[in-house]
Amino acid sequence: MESNVRVRFAPSPTGPLHIGGVRTALYNYLFAKKHNGTFILRIEDTDQTRYVANAEQYIIDALNWCNIPFDEGINKNEKFGPYRQSERKELYKKYATILLETGWAYYAFDTAEELDAHRKGHEAEGKTFIYNWHNREKGRLVNSLVLTDEEVQAKINAGENYVIRFKSPQDEILQMEDEIRGNITIDTNTLDDKILFKTDGMPTYHLANIVDDHLMEISHVIRGEEWLPSMPLHVLLYKAFGWDSPKFAHLPLILKPVGKGKLSKRDGDKLGFPVFPLEYTNEATGDVSRGYKEDGYFADAFINMLAFLGWNPGTEQEIFSLEALVETFDLKRVSKSGAKFSPDKTKWFQQQYMQTKSDEAVTELFLPILTEKGISVANEDEKSQVQKIVSSIKERAIFVEDLWDLSSYFFETPSEYDAKNVKKNWKEGTPELMQELVEIIKNIEDFSSANTEKEIKEWITNKEIGFGKVMQPLRLSLVGKLAGPHLFDIIATIGKQETILRIENAIEKL
Ligand code: GLU
């Protein structure tokens, strides 16, 4: 049964979703699923100056890739739509008017130039200009608190620009509760009278956000710490409307790898890691930003890493599937202090997930790369051969892409040989020795790894030479360098004919 828990992720479509945004979405998703609730996506696009056309689709694609799709939103279970604020314009005007009528808001006609002059005047005296209880009725500011109703109406009729400001209360101590931070107390005299409705006929974030959270029956607002300073205004707005306020939870910032400051795209560029889930092309500049998906990360590894940026289960366990995260997640275990992002830890999660995936699953992921390299895997036999190869090298892979580098010699005769290895291991007498080995190999009937090992080693022992004299040049011939798993496993995998061919190739080329 669906519960009354309704949470929303409410991004502004101003560009690609930063991993901090994905983390916010993830915690909302986990909280919703944990409580059988609903996870809603609302697009907060009231700031037209910052609107970016491809951002909304990017956000949806990112949530889908992460496997945390929204339950309700644009074109999906639309119960309280529309879910784009730009399509809800009429509504906000109505609610702003209610606040004007109840005395919780007022018209302000101060022009940008006038406000700027006030600001500069204050700065000159070393003060900060705040528009609130201490000056709003002193006569220097032009608003409906000091003008008569007729004067206000005349200005509006004359088409003068105005905004609607919230009239924050004077001399009140506001008590608030945050699910993560506990009790927060604030003196309302420190608040400024924020604009709720703008000259362009659009609401500001604050008004639209509160109206929508109320109308969409949001039970918990889970969002980034950067919105904590807005909480008093939001709590007061609920009070002004006479609505029950949802519960609030402000998530800690995600910090730069060095610890101080918010993680930015620039940190990623500098240190060489993506800060976005998916690759993003800025349509205006053509700039392409890297994404975790395209960099080869598994979505579940990425999500597991993100879950730990600000939360922990209170045990040593670090590997959690999405289902396990849903089960274990608890807002009470989200930390108040910032979470340091670690590109190394992110890789570590990826590596762990690579190891826990079955050989079969990894093989499926590897096949398209083989096709790309022109290697055909035509039947089940060949596929199971690839799976054996995957099983022997997976341990050393972090990304699916690594599998090729680790195993290309299984599929291709080496065309180059590591010069250093050659110099050290391909000596006078080696070609003759390798030629003799070819003859030995030709006569081996049972080409299993164990048997080729036995027969070749016997031959070496009988010749009374060091193993290295044969084994190193042999590896060089087969792999092109002194790397790779157990040599006889390679021999058994590539087969007799290919083994002979590669040794003869090396004799000819080296
Ligand atoms: N539109 C805001 C943002 O971009 C939403 C903040 C909130 O969740 O209240 O983050």
Short mmCIF file of C-alpha atoms and ligand atoms in Angstrom, two decimals:
data_model
loop_
_atom_site.label_atom_id
_atom_site.label_comp_id
_atom_site.label_asym_id
_atom_site.label_seq_id
_atom_site.Cartn_x
_atom_site.Cartn_y
_atom_site.Cartn_z
CA MET A 1 0.00 0.00 0.00
CA GLU A 2 1.19 3.44 -0.91
CA SER A 3 1.90 5.60 2.14
CA ASN A 4 1.50 9.33 2.63
CA VAL A 5 5.20 9.83 2.21
CA ARG A 6 5.59 12.06 -0.82
CA VAL A 7 8.96 13.56 -1.63
CA ARG A 8 10.12 15.53 -4.60
CA PHE A 9 13.29 16.25 -6.46
CA ALA A 10 12.93 19.78 -7.76
CA PRO A 11 15.86 20.73 -9.96
CA SER A 12 16.09 23.90 -11.97
CA PRO A 13 16.89 23.08 -15.60
CA THR A 14 19.91 25.34 -15.84
CA GLY A 15 22.39 22.76 -17.11
CA PRO A 16 23.47 19.17 -16.51
CA LEU A 17 22.79 17.61 -13.14
CA HIS A 18 25.84 17.80 -10.91
CA ILE A 19 26.54 14.71 -8.78
CA GLY A 20 25.37 16.70 -5.76
CA GLY A 21 21.97 16.92 -7.44
CA VAL A 22 22.00 13.21 -8.20
CA ARG A 23 22.78 12.52 -4.54
CA THR A 24 19.77 14.66 -3.52
CA ALA A 25 17.58 12.73 -5.96
CA LEU A 26 18.97 9.43 -4.66
CA TYR A 27 18.24 10.22 -1.00
CA ASN A 28 14.72 11.30 -1.95
CA TYR A 29 14.28 8.08 -3.91
CA LEU A 30 15.62 5.90 -1.08
CA PHE A 31 13.44 7.64 1.48
CA ALA A 32 10.35 7.30 -0.70
CA LYS A 33 10.94 3.60 -1.41
CA LYS A 34 11.81 2.82 2.18
CA HIS A 35 8.46 4.23 3.30
CA ASN A 36 6.37 2.96 0.39
CA GLY A 37 5.99 6.52 -0.69
CA THR A 38 6.08 8.44 -3.95
CA PHE A 39 9.08 10.07 -5.57
CA ILE A 40 8.09 13.10 -7.61
CA LEU A 41 10.06 15.07 -10.17
CA ARG A 42 9.18 18.73 -10.46
CA ILE A 43 10.96 21.05 -12.84
CA GLU A 44 11.55 24.47 -11.30
CA ASP A 45 11.93 26.60 -14.39
CA THR A 46 10.68 29.99 -13.22
CA ASP A 47 14.01 31.69 -13.74
CA GLN A 48 13.81 32.23 -17.45
CA THR A 49 17.20 33.88 -17.67
CA ARG A 50 18.92 30.66 -16.63
CA TYR A 51 16.76 28.21 -18.57
CA VAL A 52 18.62 25.64 -20.71
CA ALA A 53 16.54 23.68 -23.19
CA ASN A 54 18.22 20.26 -23.05
CA ALA A 55 18.58 20.20 -19.28
CA GLU A 56 15.19 18.71 -18.44
CA GLN A 57 15.72 15.69 -20.67
CA TYR A 58 19.23 15.32 -19.29
CA ILE A 59 17.83 15.18 -15.74
CA ILE A 60 15.29 12.52 -16.68
CA ASP A 61 17.90 10.47 -18.57
CA ALA A 62 20.28 10.70 -15.62
CA LEU A 63 17.67 9.45 -13.14
CA ASN A 64 16.83 6.59 -15.48
CA TRP A 65 20.46 5.61 -15.97
CA CYS A 66 20.94 5.60 -12.20
CA ASN A 67 17.91 3.34 -11.88
CA ILE A 68 16.09 5.81 -9.70
CA PRO A 69 13.24 6.90 -11.97
CA PHE A 70 10.53 9.20 -10.63
CA ASP A 71 7.09 7.76 -9.88
CA GLU A 72 5.15 10.91 -10.62
CA GLY A 73 5.95 13.84 -12.86
CA ILE A 74 5.91 14.93 -16.47
CA ASN A 75 3.89 12.36 -18.48
CA LYS A 76 3.87 9.89 -15.60
CA ASN A 77 1.04 9.33 -13.08
CA GLU A 78 0.17 12.99 -13.35
CA LYS A 79 -1.94 13.53 -10.24
CA PHE A 80 -0.99 17.05 -9.31
CA GLY A 81 0.35 18.36 -12.59
CA PRO A 82 1.53 20.20 -14.48
CA TYR A 83 4.98 19.46 -13.08
CA ARG A 84 6.79 22.29 -14.83
CA GLN A 85 6.47 25.48 -12.86
CA SER A 86 6.41 27.55 -16.03
CA GLU A 87 3.07 25.88 -16.79
CA ARG A 88 1.65 26.79 -13.39
CA LYS A 89 2.12 30.56 -13.63
CA GLU A 90 -1.52 31.54 -13.05
CA LEU A 91 -1.58 29.68 -9.79
CA TYR A 92 1.25 31.58 -8.16
CA LYS A 93 -0.30 34.96 -8.87
CA LYS A 94 -3.41 33.80 -7.06
CA TYR A 95 -1.42 32.78 -3.99
CA ALA A 96 0.61 35.97 -3.98
CA THR A 97 -2.67 37.87 -3.96
CA ILE A 98 -3.86 35.91 -0.94
CA LEU A 99 -0.77 37.02 0.96
CA LEU A 100 -1.35 40.63 -0.10
CA GLU A 101 -4.89 40.41 1.24
CA THR A 102 -3.91 38.90 4.55
CA GLY A 103 -1.13 41.41 5.08
CA TRP A 104 1.72 38.90 4.75
CA ALA A 105 3.00 40.56 1.61
CA TYR A 106 3.15 43.99 0.04
CA TYR A 107 3.79 45.68 -3.28
CA ALA A 108 7.16 47.32 -3.69
CA PHE A 109 7.81 49.82 -6.47
CA ASP A 110 11.45 50.59 -5.82
CA THR A 111 13.33 50.56 -9.08
CA ALA A 112 16.55 48.66 -9.60
CA GLU A 113 18.43 51.99 -9.69
CA GLU A 114 16.91 53.13 -6.40
CA LEU A 115 17.75 49.87 -4.67
CA ASP A 116 21.24 50.05 -6.04
CA ALA A 117 21.64 53.55 -4.65
CA HIS A 118 20.49 52.34 -1.21
CA ARG A 119 22.92 49.47 -1.40
CA LYS A 120 25.83 51.72 -2.37
CA GLY A 121 24.91 54.25 0.33
CA HIS A 122 25.02 51.52 2.94
CA GLU A 123 28.25 50.10 1.63
CA ALA A 124 29.87 53.53 1.88
CA GLU A 125 29.06 53.46 5.58
CA GLY A 126 30.31 49.91 5.94
CA LYS A 127 26.80 48.52 6.30
CA THR A 128 24.72 46.01 4.36
CA PHE A 129 21.40 47.05 2.97
CA ILE A 130 18.53 44.81 4.01
CA TYR A 131 14.96 45.44 2.95
CA ASN A 132 12.88 44.52 6.01
CA TRP A 133 11.02 45.67 9.12
CA HIS A 134 13.63 48.25 10.04
CA ASN A 135 13.26 50.39 6.95
CA ARG A 136 10.21 49.25 4.97
CA GLU A 137 7.90 51.78 6.60
CA LYS A 138 10.31 54.67 7.04
CA GLY A 139 9.29 56.39 3.83
CA ARG A 140 12.55 56.03 1.91
CA LEU A 141 11.34 52.85 0.25
CA VAL A 142 8.37 52.92 -2.07
CA ASN A 143 5.84 50.26 -1.16
CA SER A 144 2.24 49.62 -0.30
CA LEU A 145 3.02 49.79 3.41
CA VAL A 146 3.56 53.53 3.12
CA LEU A 147 1.47 54.46 0.07
CA THR A 148 -2.30 54.78 0.24
CA ASP A 149 -4.45 52.21 -1.57
CA GLU A 150 -5.26 54.83 -4.19
CA GLU A 151 -1.59 55.60 -4.78
CA VAL A 152 -0.80 51.94 -5.15
CA GLN A 153 -3.65 51.40 -7.57
CA ALA A 154 -2.61 54.45 -9.59
CA LYS A 155 0.93 53.12 -9.95
CA ILE A 156 -0.27 49.72 -11.02
CA ASN A 157 -2.74 51.24 -13.49
CA ALA A 158 0.03 53.40 -14.89
CA GLY A 159 1.98 50.21 -15.66
CA GLU A 160 4.78 50.83 -13.17
CA ASN A 161 6.94 47.82 -12.45
CA TYR A 162 6.44 46.24 -9.07
CA VAL A 163 7.40 43.19 -7.11
CA ILE A 164 5.56 41.52 -4.27
CA ARG A 165 7.63 41.11 -1.12
CA PHE A 166 7.06 38.92 1.89
CA LYS A 167 6.49 40.88 5.06
CA SER A 168 8.66 38.98 7.47
CA PRO A 169 7.53 39.36 11.05
CA GLN A 170 9.32 41.58 13.53
CA ASP A 171 10.59 40.46 16.92
CA GLU A 172 9.78 36.80 16.65
CA ILE A 173 11.92 33.86 17.60
CA LEU A 174 11.28 31.15 15.08
CA GLN A 175 11.73 27.54 16.19
CA MET A 176 12.27 25.05 13.40
CA GLU A 177 13.03 21.37 13.20
CA ASP A 178 15.35 19.76 10.67
CA GLU A 179 15.38 15.96 10.44
CA ILE A 180 19.15 15.95 10.17
CA ARG A 181 20.20 19.07 12.05
CA GLY A 182 17.67 19.02 14.87
CA ASN A 183 16.34 22.19 16.40
CA ILE A 184 17.12 25.47 14.67
CA THR A 185 16.22 28.83 16.18
CA ILE A 186 16.24 32.11 14.35
CA ASP A 187 15.43 35.72 15.14
CA THR A 188 13.06 36.96 12.43
CA ASN A 189 14.59 40.44 12.68
CA THR A 190 17.59 39.14 10.76
CA LEU A 191 15.49 38.14 7.75
CA ASP A 192 15.00 40.29 4.71
CA ASP A 193 11.70 40.72 2.94
CA LYS A 194 12.30 38.37 0.04
CA ILE A 195 10.65 38.94 -3.30
CA LEU A 196 7.87 36.43 -3.94
CA PHE A 197 6.67 37.68 -7.25
CA LYS A 198 8.73 39.39 -9.92
CA THR A 199 8.21 42.19 -12.40
CA ASP A 200 8.16 39.66 -15.25
CA GLY A 201 4.99 38.09 -13.87
CA MET A 202 6.79 35.03 -12.61
CA PRO A 203 7.00 33.89 -9.01
CA THR A 204 10.39 33.53 -7.40
CA TYR A 205 11.66 30.14 -6.35
CA HIS A 206 10.40 30.66 -2.78
CA LEU A 207 6.75 31.24 -3.57
CA ALA A 208 6.50 28.65 -6.32
CA ASN A 209 8.32 26.07 -4.24
CA ILE A 210 6.04 26.44 -1.21
CA VAL A 211 2.82 26.59 -3.21
CA ASP A 212 3.78 23.49 -5.17
CA ASP A 213 5.02 21.50 -2.20
CA HIS A 214 1.68 22.22 -0.54
CA LEU A 215 -0.50 21.48 -3.57
CA MET A 216 1.50 18.36 -4.42
CA GLU A 217 1.09 17.17 -0.81
CA ILE A 218 4.80 16.85 -0.19
CA SER A 219 5.46 15.32 3.22
CA HIS A 220 9.25 15.72 3.39
CA VAL A 221 11.50 18.26 1.75
CA ILE A 222 14.91 16.64 1.33
CA ARG A 223 17.35 18.99 -0.36
CA GLY A 224 20.87 20.39 -0.30
CA GLU A 225 22.33 22.45 2.49
CA GLU A 226 22.48 25.49 0.24
CA TRP A 227 18.74 25.85 0.85
CA LEU A 228 19.02 25.91 4.63
CA PRO A 229 19.10 29.74 4.74
CA SER A 230 15.73 29.71 2.94
CA MET A 231 14.11 27.49 5.53
CA PRO A 232 12.91 30.30 7.86
CA LEU A 233 11.17 32.05 4.98
CA HIS A 234 9.61 28.79 3.86
CA VAL A 235 8.39 27.91 7.34
CA LEU A 236 6.95 31.43 7.66
CA LEU A 237 5.24 31.12 4.29
CA TYR A 238 3.49 27.94 5.44
CA LYS A 239 2.40 29.81 8.54
CA ALA A 240 1.21 32.76 6.47
CA PHE A 241 -0.93 30.51 4.30
CA GLY A 242 -2.17 28.57 7.32
CA TRP A 243 -0.80 25.33 5.88
CA ASP A 244 0.94 22.48 7.66
CA SER A 245 4.61 22.57 6.85
CA PRO A 246 6.30 19.46 5.49
CA LYS A 247 9.25 18.06 7.41
CA PHE A 248 12.63 19.37 6.29
CA ALA A 249 15.96 17.61 5.87
CA HIS A 250 18.98 19.53 4.59
CA LEU A 251 21.73 17.33 3.18
CA PRO A 252 25.41 18.12 3.72
CA LEU A 253 27.48 19.61 0.94
CA ILE A 254 29.69 17.48 -1.25
CA LEU A 255 33.19 18.84 -0.83
CA LYS A 256 36.27 18.97 -3.05
CA PRO A 257 38.68 16.03 -2.71
CA VAL A 258 40.97 18.30 -0.68
CA GLY A 259 38.20 18.84 1.85
CA LYS A 260 37.40 22.53 1.78
CA GLY A 261 34.80 24.10 -0.50
CA LYS A 262 31.98 22.78 -2.61
CA LEU A 263 32.90 20.28 -5.33
CA SER A 264 32.80 22.03 -8.69
CA LYS A 265 33.15 21.11 -12.31
CA ARG A 266 36.53 22.80 -12.28
CA ASP A 267 37.79 20.35 -9.62
CA GLY A 268 36.81 17.52 -11.92
CA ASP A 269 38.53 19.06 -14.92
CA LYS A 270 41.65 19.72 -12.90
CA LEU A 271 41.93 16.28 -11.34
CA GLY A 272 40.51 14.35 -14.26
CA PHE A 273 37.17 12.99 -13.08
CA PRO A 274 33.60 13.72 -14.18
CA VAL A 275 31.17 15.59 -11.94
CA PHE A 276 28.15 14.67 -14.05
CA PRO A 277 26.38 11.31 -14.32
CA LEU A 278 26.09 11.46 -18.11
CA GLU A 279 28.11 13.20 -20.77
CA TYR A 280 26.71 16.64 -21.48
CA THR A 281 27.00 18.87 -24.49
CA ASN A 282 26.53 22.55 -23.88
CA GLU A 283 24.49 23.52 -26.92
CA ALA A 284 25.56 27.15 -26.76
CA THR A 285 29.31 26.58 -26.63
CA GLY A 286 29.65 23.04 -27.96
CA ASP A 287 31.64 22.11 -24.85
CA VAL A 288 31.35 18.47 -23.90
CA SER A 289 31.58 17.45 -20.24
CA ARG A 290 32.45 13.92 -19.27
CA GLY A 291 29.98 11.62 -17.59
CA TYR A 292 30.34 8.61 -15.29
CA LYS A 293 28.35 6.46 -17.67
CA GLU A 294 30.56 7.21 -20.65
CA ASP A 295 33.68 6.87 -18.50
CA GLY A 296 32.66 3.26 -18.00
CA TYR A 297 31.20 3.26 -14.52
CA PHE A 298 28.40 0.88 -13.64
CA ALA A 299 25.29 2.71 -12.48
CA ASP A 300 25.04 0.56 -9.34
CA ALA A 301 28.65 1.29 -8.38
CA PHE A 302 28.09 5.01 -8.97
CA ILE A 303 24.93 5.00 -6.86
CA ASN A 304 26.59 3.03 -4.07
CA MET A 305 29.42 5.57 -3.98
CA LEU A 306 26.97 8.50 -3.95
CA ALA A 307 24.91 6.99 -1.15
CA PHE A 308 27.99 7.10 1.06
CA LEU A 309 28.60 10.79 0.39
CA GLY A 310 26.88 12.03 3.51
CA TRP A 311 25.33 8.85 4.87
CA ASN A 312 26.63 5.63 6.38
CA PRO A 313 24.87 2.56 7.71
CA GLY A 314 26.75 2.56 11.01
CA THR A 315 28.46 -0.73 10.18
CA GLU A 316 31.59 -1.70 8.25
CA GLN A 317 29.60 -2.78 5.22
CA GLU A 318 30.20 -0.63 2.16
CA ILE A 319 28.76 -2.58 -0.73
CA PHE A 320 25.02 -2.06 -1.01
CA SER A 321 22.76 -2.85 -3.91
CA LEU A 322 19.99 -0.34 -4.54
CA GLU A 323 17.54 -2.67 -2.76
CA ALA A 324 19.86 -2.93 0.23
CA LEU A 325 20.21 0.85 0.30
CA VAL A 326 16.43 1.24 0.33
CA GLU A 327 16.26 -1.16 3.23
CA THR A 328 19.05 0.45 5.26
CA PHE A 329 18.75 4.14 4.45
CA ASP A 330 17.78 6.40 7.31
CA LEU A 331 17.76 10.21 7.41
CA LYS A 332 18.89 9.98 11.01
CA ARG A 333 22.20 8.61 9.78
CA VAL A 334 22.85 11.44 7.34
CA SER A 335 25.68 13.60 8.62
CA LYS A 336 25.55 17.31 9.24
CA SER A 337 29.05 18.00 8.03
CA GLY A 338 30.20 18.08 4.43
CA ALA A 339 31.19 14.88 2.65
CA LYS A 340 34.53 14.81 0.89
CA PHE A 341 34.35 13.48 -2.65
CA SER A 342 37.04 10.95 -3.49
CA PRO A 343 37.76 9.96 -7.09
CA ASP A 344 39.85 7.03 -5.79
CA LYS A 345 37.01 5.72 -3.67
CA THR A 346 34.72 6.04 -6.67
CA LYS A 347 37.08 3.82 -8.66
CA TRP A 348 37.25 1.43 -5.76
CA PHE A 349 33.48 1.01 -5.83
CA GLN A 350 33.62 0.39 -9.55
CA GLN A 351 36.30 -2.25 -9.07
CA GLN A 352 34.27 -3.96 -6.36
CA TYR A 353 31.24 -4.10 -8.62
CA MET A 354 33.30 -5.47 -11.48
CA GLN A 355 34.45 -8.30 -9.22
CA THR A 356 31.00 -9.14 -7.91
CA LYS A 357 29.44 -9.32 -11.36
CA SER A 358 29.30 -12.85 -12.76
CA ASP A 359 31.69 -13.88 -15.54
CA GLU A 360 28.65 -14.36 -17.70
CA ALA A 361 27.37 -10.82 -17.11
CA VAL A 362 30.80 -9.29 -17.74
CA THR A 363 31.16 -11.37 -20.91
CA GLU A 364 27.91 -9.92 -22.23
CA LEU A 365 29.32 -6.43 -21.63
CA PHE A 366 32.59 -7.35 -23.29
CA LEU A 367 31.10 -8.79 -26.50
CA PRO A 368 30.27 -5.42 -28.11
CA ILE A 369 33.87 -4.33 -27.60
CA LEU A 370 35.10 -7.47 -29.33
CA THR A 371 32.75 -6.79 -32.23
CA GLU A 372 34.13 -3.28 -32.43
CA LYS A 373 37.64 -4.72 -32.61
CA GLY A 374 36.57 -6.94 -35.48
CA ILE A 375 36.56 -10.16 -33.51
CA SER A 376 33.57 -12.31 -34.22
CA VAL A 377 32.07 -14.45 -31.53
CA ALA A 378 29.70 -16.46 -33.63
CA ASN A 379 28.44 -19.31 -31.48
CA GLU A 380 27.97 -20.54 -27.94
CA ASP A 381 31.31 -22.36 -27.99
CA GLU A 382 33.19 -19.21 -28.85
CA LYS A 383 31.19 -17.33 -26.29
CA SER A 384 32.07 -19.76 -23.57
CA GLN A 385 35.69 -19.42 -24.68
CA VAL A 386 35.42 -15.66 -24.16
CA GLN A 387 33.84 -16.27 -20.78
CA LYS A 388 36.84 -18.38 -19.77
CA ILE A 389 39.13 -15.54 -20.82
CA VAL A 390 37.03 -13.04 -18.88
CA SER A 391 37.21 -15.25 -15.83
CA SER A 392 41.02 -15.34 -16.01
CA ILE A 393 41.50 -11.56 -16.29
CA LYS A 394 38.48 -9.97 -14.58
CA GLU A 395 40.33 -9.70 -11.31
CA ARG A 396 42.64 -7.09 -12.80
CA ALA A 397 39.93 -5.06 -14.54
CA ILE A 398 38.19 -1.98 -13.18
CA PHE A 399 36.24 -1.04 -16.30
CA VAL A 400 34.82 -3.18 -19.08
CA GLU A 401 37.17 -1.33 -21.44
CA ASP A 402 40.15 -2.68 -19.47
CA LEU A 403 39.22 -6.20 -20.49
CA TRP A 404 40.48 -5.61 -24.00
CA ASP A 405 43.87 -4.35 -22.89
CA LEU A 406 44.15 -7.26 -20.51
CA SER A 407 43.16 -9.86 -23.06
CA SER A 408 43.77 -8.65 -26.60
CA TYR A 409 46.53 -11.27 -27.04
CA PHE A 410 43.94 -14.00 -26.62
CA PHE A 411 42.26 -12.74 -29.76
CA GLU A 412 45.06 -11.29 -31.84
CA THR A 413 48.57 -12.34 -32.71
CA PRO A 414 50.85 -9.68 -31.25
CA SER A 415 52.00 -7.24 -33.91
CA GLU A 416 54.49 -5.52 -31.64
CA TYR A 417 56.80 -6.70 -28.92
CA ASP A 418 57.81 -4.77 -25.85
CA ALA A 419 61.29 -3.51 -26.68
CA LYS A 420 62.64 -3.64 -23.13
CA ASN A 421 61.37 -7.18 -22.61
CA VAL A 422 62.86 -8.23 -25.94
CA LYS A 423 66.24 -6.80 -25.13
CA LYS A 424 66.36 -8.63 -21.83
CA ASN A 425 64.90 -11.95 -22.86
CA TRP A 426 65.39 -12.59 -26.56
CA LYS A 427 69.04 -13.60 -26.68
CA GLU A 428 71.46 -15.35 -28.91
CA GLY A 429 70.33 -18.94 -29.20
CA THR A 430 66.71 -18.10 -28.44
CA PRO A 431 65.49 -18.54 -32.05
CA GLU A 432 66.97 -22.03 -32.22
CA LEU A 433 65.49 -22.91 -28.86
CA MET A 434 62.07 -21.64 -29.93
CA GLN A 435 62.32 -23.59 -33.20
CA GLU A 436 62.97 -26.75 -31.21
CA LEU A 437 60.01 -25.91 -28.96
CA VAL A 438 57.75 -25.65 -32.01
CA GLU A 439 58.63 -29.24 -32.86
CA ILE A 440 57.85 -30.36 -29.30
CA ILE A 441 54.51 -28.54 -29.36
CA LYS A 442 53.59 -30.09 -32.71
CA ASN A 443 53.79 -33.49 -31.02
CA ILE A 444 51.67 -32.66 -27.99
CA GLU A 445 48.35 -34.47 -28.35
CA ASP A 446 46.47 -33.37 -25.25
CA PHE A 447 46.51 -29.59 -25.47
CA SER A 448 45.05 -28.90 -22.03
CA SER A 449 46.80 -26.37 -19.84
CA ALA A 450 48.02 -29.02 -17.39
CA ASN A 451 49.37 -31.35 -20.04
CA THR A 452 51.20 -28.74 -22.14
CA GLU A 453 52.75 -27.50 -18.90
CA LYS A 454 53.87 -31.01 -17.99
CA GLU A 455 55.34 -31.84 -21.42
CA ILE A 456 57.06 -28.52 -22.01
CA LYS A 457 58.54 -28.49 -18.54
CA GLU A 458 59.80 -32.04 -18.97
CA TRP A 459 61.54 -31.03 -22.17
CA ILE A 460 63.18 -28.05 -20.45
CA THR A 461 64.31 -30.21 -17.53
CA ASN A 462 65.81 -32.79 -19.90
CA LYS A 463 67.70 -30.07 -21.72
CA GLU A 464 69.15 -28.95 -18.39
CA ILE A 465 68.58 -25.27 -19.04
CA GLY A 466 66.91 -22.64 -16.82
CA PHE A 467 63.12 -22.36 -17.13
CA GLY A 468 63.39 -18.64 -17.76
CA LYS A 469 65.36 -19.22 -20.95
CA VAL A 470 62.29 -20.79 -22.51
CA MET A 471 59.37 -19.39 -20.59
CA GLN A 472 60.18 -15.69 -21.03
CA PRO A 473 60.71 -15.77 -24.81
CA LEU A 474 57.66 -18.00 -25.10
CA ARG A 475 55.51 -15.49 -23.22
CA LEU A 476 56.95 -12.70 -25.32
CA SER A 477 56.03 -14.60 -28.49
CA LEU A 478 52.48 -15.26 -27.37
CA VAL A 479 51.61 -12.01 -25.57
CA GLY A 480 54.05 -9.46 -26.99
CA LYS A 481 55.15 -8.51 -23.49
CA LEU A 482 55.87 -10.15 -20.16
CA ALA A 483 52.32 -9.91 -18.85
CA GLY A 484 49.14 -11.89 -18.56
CA PRO A 485 47.86 -14.86 -16.61
CA HIS A 486 49.33 -18.37 -16.33
CA LEU A 487 51.16 -19.03 -19.60
CA PHE A 488 49.79 -22.53 -20.14
CA ASP A 489 46.24 -21.24 -19.72
CA ILE A 490 46.97 -18.88 -22.59
CA ILE A 491 48.39 -21.71 -24.66
CA ALA A 492 45.38 -23.92 -24.00
CA THR A 493 43.00 -21.09 -24.84
CA ILE A 494 44.53 -19.99 -28.14
CA GLY A 495 45.21 -23.59 -29.21
CA LYS A 496 48.02 -25.45 -30.88
CA GLN A 497 47.95 -23.88 -34.32
CA GLU A 498 47.89 -20.30 -33.03
CA THR A 499 50.62 -21.06 -30.49
CA ILE A 500 52.91 -22.38 -33.21
CA LEU A 501 52.06 -19.49 -35.51
CA ARG A 502 52.93 -16.93 -32.84
CA ILE A 503 56.25 -18.54 -31.99
CA GLU A 504 57.18 -18.65 -35.68
CA ASN A 505 56.15 -15.03 -36.05
CA ALA A 506 58.41 -14.02 -33.19
CA ILE A 507 61.34 -15.99 -34.60
CA GLU A 508 60.88 -14.18 -37.88
CA LYS A 509 60.43 -10.69 -36.45
CA LEU A 510 62.82 -10.59 -33.50
N1 GLU B 1 14.94 24.40 -7.59
C1 GLU B 1 15.74 24.21 -6.42
C2 GLU B 1 17.09 23.67 -6.90
O1 GLU B 1 17.42 23.88 -8.00
C3 GLU B 1 15.03 23.29 -5.47
C4 GLU B 1 15.41 23.42 -4.04
C5 GLU B 1 14.46 22.65 -3.18
O2 GLU B 1 14.49 21.43 -3.24
O3 GLU B 1 13.64 23.26 -2.49
O4 GLU B 1 17.84 23.03 -6.20
#
